[in-house]
mmCIF file of C-alpha atoms in Angstrom:
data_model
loop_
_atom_site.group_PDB
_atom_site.id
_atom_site.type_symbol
_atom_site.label_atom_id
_atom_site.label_comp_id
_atom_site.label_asym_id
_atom_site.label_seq_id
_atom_site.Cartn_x
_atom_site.Cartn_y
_atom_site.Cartn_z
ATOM 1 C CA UNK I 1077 0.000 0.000 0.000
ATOM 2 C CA UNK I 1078 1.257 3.300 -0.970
ATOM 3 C CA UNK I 1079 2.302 5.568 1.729
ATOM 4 C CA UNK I 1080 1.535 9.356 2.039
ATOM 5 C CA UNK I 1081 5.198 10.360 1.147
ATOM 6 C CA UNK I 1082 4.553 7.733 -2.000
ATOM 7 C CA UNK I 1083 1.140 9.520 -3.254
ATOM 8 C CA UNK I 1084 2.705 12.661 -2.943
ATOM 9 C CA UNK I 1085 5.457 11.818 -5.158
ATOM 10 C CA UNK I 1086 3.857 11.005 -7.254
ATOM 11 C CA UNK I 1087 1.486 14.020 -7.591
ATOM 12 C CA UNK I 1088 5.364 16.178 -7.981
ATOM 13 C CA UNK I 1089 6.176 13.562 -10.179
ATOM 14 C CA UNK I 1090 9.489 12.570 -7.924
ATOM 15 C CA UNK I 1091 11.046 9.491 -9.047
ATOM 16 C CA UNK I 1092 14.032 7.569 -7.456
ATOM 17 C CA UNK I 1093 16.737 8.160 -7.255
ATOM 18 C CA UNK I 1094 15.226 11.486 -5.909
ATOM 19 C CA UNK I 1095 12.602 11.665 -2.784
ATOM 20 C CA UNK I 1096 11.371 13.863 -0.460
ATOM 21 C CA UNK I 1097 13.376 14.515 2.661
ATOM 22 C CA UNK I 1098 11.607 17.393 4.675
ATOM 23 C CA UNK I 1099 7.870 18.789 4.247
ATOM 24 C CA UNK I 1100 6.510 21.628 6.198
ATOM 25 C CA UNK I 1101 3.220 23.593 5.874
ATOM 26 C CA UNK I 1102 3.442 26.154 8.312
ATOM 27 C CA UNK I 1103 5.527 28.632 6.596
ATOM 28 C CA UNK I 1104 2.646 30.406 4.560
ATOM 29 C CA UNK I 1105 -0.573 30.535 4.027
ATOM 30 C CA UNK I 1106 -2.019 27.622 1.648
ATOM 31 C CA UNK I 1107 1.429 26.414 1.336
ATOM 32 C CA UNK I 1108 3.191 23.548 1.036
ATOM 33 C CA UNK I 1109 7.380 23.716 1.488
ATOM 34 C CA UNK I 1110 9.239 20.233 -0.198
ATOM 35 C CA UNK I 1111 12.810 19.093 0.179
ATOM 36 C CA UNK I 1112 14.234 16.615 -2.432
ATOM 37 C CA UNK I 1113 17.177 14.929 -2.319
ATOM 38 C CA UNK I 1114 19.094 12.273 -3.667
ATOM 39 C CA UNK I 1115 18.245 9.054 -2.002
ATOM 40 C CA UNK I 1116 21.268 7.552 -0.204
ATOM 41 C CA UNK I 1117 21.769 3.736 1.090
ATOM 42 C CA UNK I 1118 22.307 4.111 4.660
ATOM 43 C CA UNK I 1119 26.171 2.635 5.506
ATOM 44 C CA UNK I 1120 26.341 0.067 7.973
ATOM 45 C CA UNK I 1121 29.006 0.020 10.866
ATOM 46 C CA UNK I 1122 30.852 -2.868 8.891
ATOM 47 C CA UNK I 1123 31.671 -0.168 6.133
ATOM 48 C CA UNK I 1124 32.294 2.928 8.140
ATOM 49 C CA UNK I 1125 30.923 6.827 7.453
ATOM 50 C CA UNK I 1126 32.422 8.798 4.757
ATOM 51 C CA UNK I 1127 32.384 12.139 4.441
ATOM 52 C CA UNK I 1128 29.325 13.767 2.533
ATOM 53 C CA UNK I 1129 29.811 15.717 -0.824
ATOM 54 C CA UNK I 1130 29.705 19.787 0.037
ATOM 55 C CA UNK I 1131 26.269 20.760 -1.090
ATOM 56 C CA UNK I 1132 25.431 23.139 -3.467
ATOM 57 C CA UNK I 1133 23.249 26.667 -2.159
ATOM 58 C CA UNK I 1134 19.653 25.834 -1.910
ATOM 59 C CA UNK I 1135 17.068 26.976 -4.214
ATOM 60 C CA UNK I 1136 13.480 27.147 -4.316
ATOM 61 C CA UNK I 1137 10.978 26.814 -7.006
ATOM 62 C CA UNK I 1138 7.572 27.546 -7.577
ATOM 63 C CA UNK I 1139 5.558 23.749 -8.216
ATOM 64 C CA UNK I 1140 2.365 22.826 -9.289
ATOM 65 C CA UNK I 1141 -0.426 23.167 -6.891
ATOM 66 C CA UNK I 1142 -1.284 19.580 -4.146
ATOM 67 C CA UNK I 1143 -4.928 20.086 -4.194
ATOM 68 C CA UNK I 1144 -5.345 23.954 -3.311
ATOM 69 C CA UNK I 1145 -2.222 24.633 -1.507
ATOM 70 C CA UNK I 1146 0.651 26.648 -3.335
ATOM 71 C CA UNK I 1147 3.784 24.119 -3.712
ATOM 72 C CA UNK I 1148 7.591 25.317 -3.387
ATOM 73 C CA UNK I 1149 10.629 22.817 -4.083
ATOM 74 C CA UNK I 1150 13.675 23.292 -2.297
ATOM 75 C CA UNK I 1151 16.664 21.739 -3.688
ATOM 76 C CA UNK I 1152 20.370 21.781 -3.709
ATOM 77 C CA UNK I 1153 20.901 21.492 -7.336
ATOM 78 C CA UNK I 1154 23.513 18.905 -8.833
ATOM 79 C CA UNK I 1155 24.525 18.546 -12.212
ATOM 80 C CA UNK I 1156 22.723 15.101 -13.157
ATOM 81 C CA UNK I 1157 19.532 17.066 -11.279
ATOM 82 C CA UNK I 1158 19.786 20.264 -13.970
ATOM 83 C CA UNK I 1159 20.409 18.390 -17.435
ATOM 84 C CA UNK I 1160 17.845 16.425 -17.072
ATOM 85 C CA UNK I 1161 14.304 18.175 -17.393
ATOM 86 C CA UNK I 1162 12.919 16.924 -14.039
ATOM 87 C CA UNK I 1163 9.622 18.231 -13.830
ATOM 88 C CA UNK I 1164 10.036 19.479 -9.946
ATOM 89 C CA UNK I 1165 13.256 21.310 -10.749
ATOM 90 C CA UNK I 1166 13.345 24.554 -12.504
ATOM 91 C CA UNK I 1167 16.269 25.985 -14.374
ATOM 92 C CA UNK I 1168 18.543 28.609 -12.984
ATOM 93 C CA UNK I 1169 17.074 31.826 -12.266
ATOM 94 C CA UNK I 1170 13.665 30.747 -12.617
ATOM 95 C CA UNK I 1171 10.763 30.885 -10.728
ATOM 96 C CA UNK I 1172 8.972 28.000 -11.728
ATOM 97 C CA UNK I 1173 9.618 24.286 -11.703
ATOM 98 C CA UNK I 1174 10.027 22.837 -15.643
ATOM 99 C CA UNK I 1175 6.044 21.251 -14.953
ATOM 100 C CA UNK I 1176 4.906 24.460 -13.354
ATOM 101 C CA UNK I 1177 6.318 26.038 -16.796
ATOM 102 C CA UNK I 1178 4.566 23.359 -18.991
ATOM 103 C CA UNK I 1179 1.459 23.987 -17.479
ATOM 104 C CA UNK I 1180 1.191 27.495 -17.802
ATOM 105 C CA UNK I 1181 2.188 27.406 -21.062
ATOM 106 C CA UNK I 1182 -0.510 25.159 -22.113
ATOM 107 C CA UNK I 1183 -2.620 27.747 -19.967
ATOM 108 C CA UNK I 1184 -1.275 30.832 -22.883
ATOM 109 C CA UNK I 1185 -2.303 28.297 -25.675
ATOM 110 C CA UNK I 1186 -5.705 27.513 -24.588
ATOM 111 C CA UNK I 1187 -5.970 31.387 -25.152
ATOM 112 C CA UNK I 1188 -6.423 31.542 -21.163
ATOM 113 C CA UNK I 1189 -6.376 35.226 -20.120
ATOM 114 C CA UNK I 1190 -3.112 36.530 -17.766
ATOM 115 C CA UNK I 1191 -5.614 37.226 -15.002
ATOM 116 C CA UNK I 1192 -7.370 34.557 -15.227
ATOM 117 C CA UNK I 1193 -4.201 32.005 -15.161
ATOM 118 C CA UNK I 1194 -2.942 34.233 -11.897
ATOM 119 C CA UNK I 1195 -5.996 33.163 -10.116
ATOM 120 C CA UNK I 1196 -6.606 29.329 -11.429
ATOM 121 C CA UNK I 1197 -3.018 28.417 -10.397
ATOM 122 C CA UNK I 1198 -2.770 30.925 -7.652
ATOM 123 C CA UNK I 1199 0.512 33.338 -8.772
ATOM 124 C CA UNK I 1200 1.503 36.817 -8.142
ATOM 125 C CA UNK I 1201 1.196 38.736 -10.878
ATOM 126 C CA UNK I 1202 4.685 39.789 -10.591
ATOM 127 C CA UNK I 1203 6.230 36.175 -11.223
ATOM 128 C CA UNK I 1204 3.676 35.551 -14.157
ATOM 129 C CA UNK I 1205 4.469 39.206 -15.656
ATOM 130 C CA UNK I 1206 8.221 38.067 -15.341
ATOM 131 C CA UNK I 1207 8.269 34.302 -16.294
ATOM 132 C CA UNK I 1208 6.016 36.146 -19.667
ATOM 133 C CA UNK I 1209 9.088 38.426 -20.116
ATOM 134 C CA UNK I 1210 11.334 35.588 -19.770
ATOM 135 C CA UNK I 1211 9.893 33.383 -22.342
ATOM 136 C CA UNK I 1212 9.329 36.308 -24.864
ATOM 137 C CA UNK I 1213 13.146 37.346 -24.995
ATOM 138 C CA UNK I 1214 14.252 33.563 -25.345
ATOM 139 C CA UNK I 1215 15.079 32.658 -21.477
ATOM 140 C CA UNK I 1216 12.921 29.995 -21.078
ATOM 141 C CA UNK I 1217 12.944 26.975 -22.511
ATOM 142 C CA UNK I 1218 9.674 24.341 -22.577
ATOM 143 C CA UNK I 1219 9.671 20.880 -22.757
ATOM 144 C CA UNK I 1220 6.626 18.025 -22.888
ATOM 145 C CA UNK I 1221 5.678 18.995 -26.557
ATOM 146 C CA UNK I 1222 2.877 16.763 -25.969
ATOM 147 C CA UNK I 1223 1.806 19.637 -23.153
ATOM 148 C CA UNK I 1224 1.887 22.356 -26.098
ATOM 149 C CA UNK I 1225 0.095 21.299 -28.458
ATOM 150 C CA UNK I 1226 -3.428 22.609 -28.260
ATOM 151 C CA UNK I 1227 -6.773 20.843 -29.519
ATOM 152 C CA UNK I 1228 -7.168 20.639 -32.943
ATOM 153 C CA UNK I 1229 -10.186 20.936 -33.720
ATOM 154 C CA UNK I 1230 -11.654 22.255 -37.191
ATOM 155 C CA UNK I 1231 -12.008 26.142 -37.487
ATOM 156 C CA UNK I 1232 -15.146 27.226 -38.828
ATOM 157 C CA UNK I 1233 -13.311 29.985 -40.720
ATOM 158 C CA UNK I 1234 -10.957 27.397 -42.238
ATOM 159 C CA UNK I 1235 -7.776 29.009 -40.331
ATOM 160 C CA UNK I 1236 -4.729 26.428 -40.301
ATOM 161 C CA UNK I 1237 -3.770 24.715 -37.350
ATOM 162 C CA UNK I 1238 -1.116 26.238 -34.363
ATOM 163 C CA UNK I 1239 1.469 23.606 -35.856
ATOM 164 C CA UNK I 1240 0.917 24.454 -39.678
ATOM 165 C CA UNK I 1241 3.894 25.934 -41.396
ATOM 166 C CA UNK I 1242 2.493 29.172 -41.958
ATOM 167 C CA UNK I 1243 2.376 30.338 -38.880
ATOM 168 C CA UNK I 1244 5.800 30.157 -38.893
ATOM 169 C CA UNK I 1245 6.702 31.830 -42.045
ATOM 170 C CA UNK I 1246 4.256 34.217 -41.409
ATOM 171 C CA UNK I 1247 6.801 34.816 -38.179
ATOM 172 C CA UNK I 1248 9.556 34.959 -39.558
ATOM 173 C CA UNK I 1249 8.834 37.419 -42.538
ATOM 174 C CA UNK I 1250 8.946 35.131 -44.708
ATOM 175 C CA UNK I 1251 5.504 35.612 -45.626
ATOM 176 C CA UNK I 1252 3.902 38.939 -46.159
ATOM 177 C CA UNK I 1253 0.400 40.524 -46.073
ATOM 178 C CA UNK I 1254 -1.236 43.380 -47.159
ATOM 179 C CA UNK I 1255 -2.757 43.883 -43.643
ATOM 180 C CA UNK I 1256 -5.848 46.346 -42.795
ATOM 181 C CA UNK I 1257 -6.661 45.324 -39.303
ATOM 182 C CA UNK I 1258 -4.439 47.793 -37.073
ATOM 183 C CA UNK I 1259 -4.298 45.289 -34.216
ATOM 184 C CA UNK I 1260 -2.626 42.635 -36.380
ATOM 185 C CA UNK I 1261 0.024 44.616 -37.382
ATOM 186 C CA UNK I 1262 0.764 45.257 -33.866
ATOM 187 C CA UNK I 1263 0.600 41.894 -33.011
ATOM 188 C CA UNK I 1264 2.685 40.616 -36.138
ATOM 189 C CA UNK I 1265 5.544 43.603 -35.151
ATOM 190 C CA UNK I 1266 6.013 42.493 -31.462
ATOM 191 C CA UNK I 1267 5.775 38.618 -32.340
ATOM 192 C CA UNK I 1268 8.713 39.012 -35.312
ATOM 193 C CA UNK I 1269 10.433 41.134 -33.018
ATOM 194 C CA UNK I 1270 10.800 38.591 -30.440
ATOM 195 C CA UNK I 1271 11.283 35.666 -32.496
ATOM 196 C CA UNK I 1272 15.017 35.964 -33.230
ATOM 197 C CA UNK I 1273 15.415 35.975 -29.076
ATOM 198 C CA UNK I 1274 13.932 32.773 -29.257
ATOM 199 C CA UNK I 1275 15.844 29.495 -29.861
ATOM 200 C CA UNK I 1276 13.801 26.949 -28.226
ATOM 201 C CA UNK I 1277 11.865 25.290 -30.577
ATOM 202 C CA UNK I 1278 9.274 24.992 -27.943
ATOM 203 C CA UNK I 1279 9.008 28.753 -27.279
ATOM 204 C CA UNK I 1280 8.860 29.054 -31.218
ATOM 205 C CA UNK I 1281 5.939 27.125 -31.124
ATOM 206 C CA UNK I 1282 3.884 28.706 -28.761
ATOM 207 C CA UNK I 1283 4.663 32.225 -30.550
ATOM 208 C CA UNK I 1284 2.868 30.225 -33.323
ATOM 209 C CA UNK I 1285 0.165 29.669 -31.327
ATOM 210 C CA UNK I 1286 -0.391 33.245 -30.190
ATOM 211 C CA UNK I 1287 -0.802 34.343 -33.926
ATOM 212 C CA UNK I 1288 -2.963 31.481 -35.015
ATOM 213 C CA UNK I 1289 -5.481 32.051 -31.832
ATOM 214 C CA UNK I 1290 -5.943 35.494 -33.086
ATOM 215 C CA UNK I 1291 -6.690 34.801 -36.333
ATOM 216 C CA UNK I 1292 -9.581 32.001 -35.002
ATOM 217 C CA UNK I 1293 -10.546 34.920 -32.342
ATOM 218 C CA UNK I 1294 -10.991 37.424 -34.936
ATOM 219 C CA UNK I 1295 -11.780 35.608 -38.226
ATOM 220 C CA UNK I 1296 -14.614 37.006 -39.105
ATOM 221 C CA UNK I 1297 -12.710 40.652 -39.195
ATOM 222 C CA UNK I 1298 -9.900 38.957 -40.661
ATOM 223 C CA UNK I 1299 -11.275 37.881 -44.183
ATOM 224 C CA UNK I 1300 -8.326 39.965 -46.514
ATOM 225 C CA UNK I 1301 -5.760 38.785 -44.306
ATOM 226 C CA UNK I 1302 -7.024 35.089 -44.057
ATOM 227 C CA UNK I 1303 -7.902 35.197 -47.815
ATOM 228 C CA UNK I 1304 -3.836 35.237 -48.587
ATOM 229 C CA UNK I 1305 -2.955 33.165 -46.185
ATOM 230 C CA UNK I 1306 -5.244 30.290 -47.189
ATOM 231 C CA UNK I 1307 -3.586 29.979 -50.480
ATOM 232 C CA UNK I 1308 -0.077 29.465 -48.891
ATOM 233 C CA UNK I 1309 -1.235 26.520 -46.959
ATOM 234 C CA UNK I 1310 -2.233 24.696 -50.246
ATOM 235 C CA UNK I 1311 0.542 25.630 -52.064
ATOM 236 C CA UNK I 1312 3.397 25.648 -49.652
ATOM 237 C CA UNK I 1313 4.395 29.370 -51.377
ATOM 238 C CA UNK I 1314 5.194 32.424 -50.149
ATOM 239 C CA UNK I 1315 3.187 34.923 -50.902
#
């Protein structure tokens, strides 16, 4: 039968040789403090004590939620723990864990406004304002491209899917329109602008999905636009 300790492991998605060492929930409100460490045979009295390996400074990181408590990691981080994307670590200078990034990614894709992700997964505005800035100049990287990729389901105005080529053409100025809708424009400047920041492929694609969910938003206002871009997906031109 699966202990406590066991469940919640699972629900961080902590797998040996890492496990939890230290919990405490008394340190905010709603919150839920983790230490992980490497798990470590105990050494008998037959084999002696050796000395332990100097630690590395501590660092926390934001987690998913356990039920409706807030989650933080603590961690000392090694190098087999950061080059592998374990989903309860985060990367250096990040606030969030690699599945606490995942998640609100798929949150942006769903088309899931910034307010409204603050209060679903329960963040300051400041960390979501600055994990946004992050990912927009090409500091965060995403992985679980399963996580990403957002329903596809038909559009009714017969605008290509998030993962079409298009999109990214259409990104990286490789396609061109004769746009009339002000907003776009904006939109198109500020994506292109950001997308030689951005390496991750990951990143890329959510940029893709940004433009494609405001072409399904606004479709209907869209018809020149979505008129030239139609004939590129058939053809595989530029236009």
């Amino acid at each position: 039968m699966s202990t406590n300790e066991d469940l919640l492991c699972q629900a961080l998605e902590i797998e040996p040789p890492w496990r939890i060492v230290r919990m405490r929930n008394d340190l905010g409100r709603r919150q839920l403090d983790v230490w992980v460490a490497r798990h470590t045979p105990r050494r008998g009295w037959f084999f002696g004590t050796s000395a332990a390996a100097p630690e590395a400074p501590e660092q926390v990181w934001r987690h998913v939620n356990v039920g409706q408590a807030r989650c933080l990691i603590h961690a000392s981080p090694t190098d087999d723990m950061m080059q592998a994307p374990l989903p309860w670590v985060g990367a250096d200078e990040q606030t969030f864990t690699h599945g606490m990034t995942r998640l609100i990614a798929a949150h942006f894709l769903a088309g899931i406004k910034f307010q409204s992700i603050c209060e679903l997964l329960d963040i300051p505005v400041a960390d979501l304002w600055k994990f946004k800035h992050n990912l927009d100049n090409g500091k965060v990287s995403l992985s679980g491209r399963e996580t990403l990729m957002a329903d596809r389901q038909p559009s009714a105005f017969g605008v290509p899917e998030a993962d079409h080529p298009v999109w990214a053409s259409l990104l990286d100025g490789a396609i061109e329109l004769d746009i009339r809708v002000l907003s776009l424009k904006l939109l198109l400047t500020k994506l292109r602008g950001q997308m030689p920041l951005i390496s991750d492929p990951e990143v890329r694609q959510l940029k893709a999905r940004e433009l494609q969910h405001y072409f399904e938003r606004y479709a209907p206002q869209l018809a020149h636009e979505l008129g030239q871009i139609r004939p590129a997906t058939l053809s595989g031109d530029s236009l």
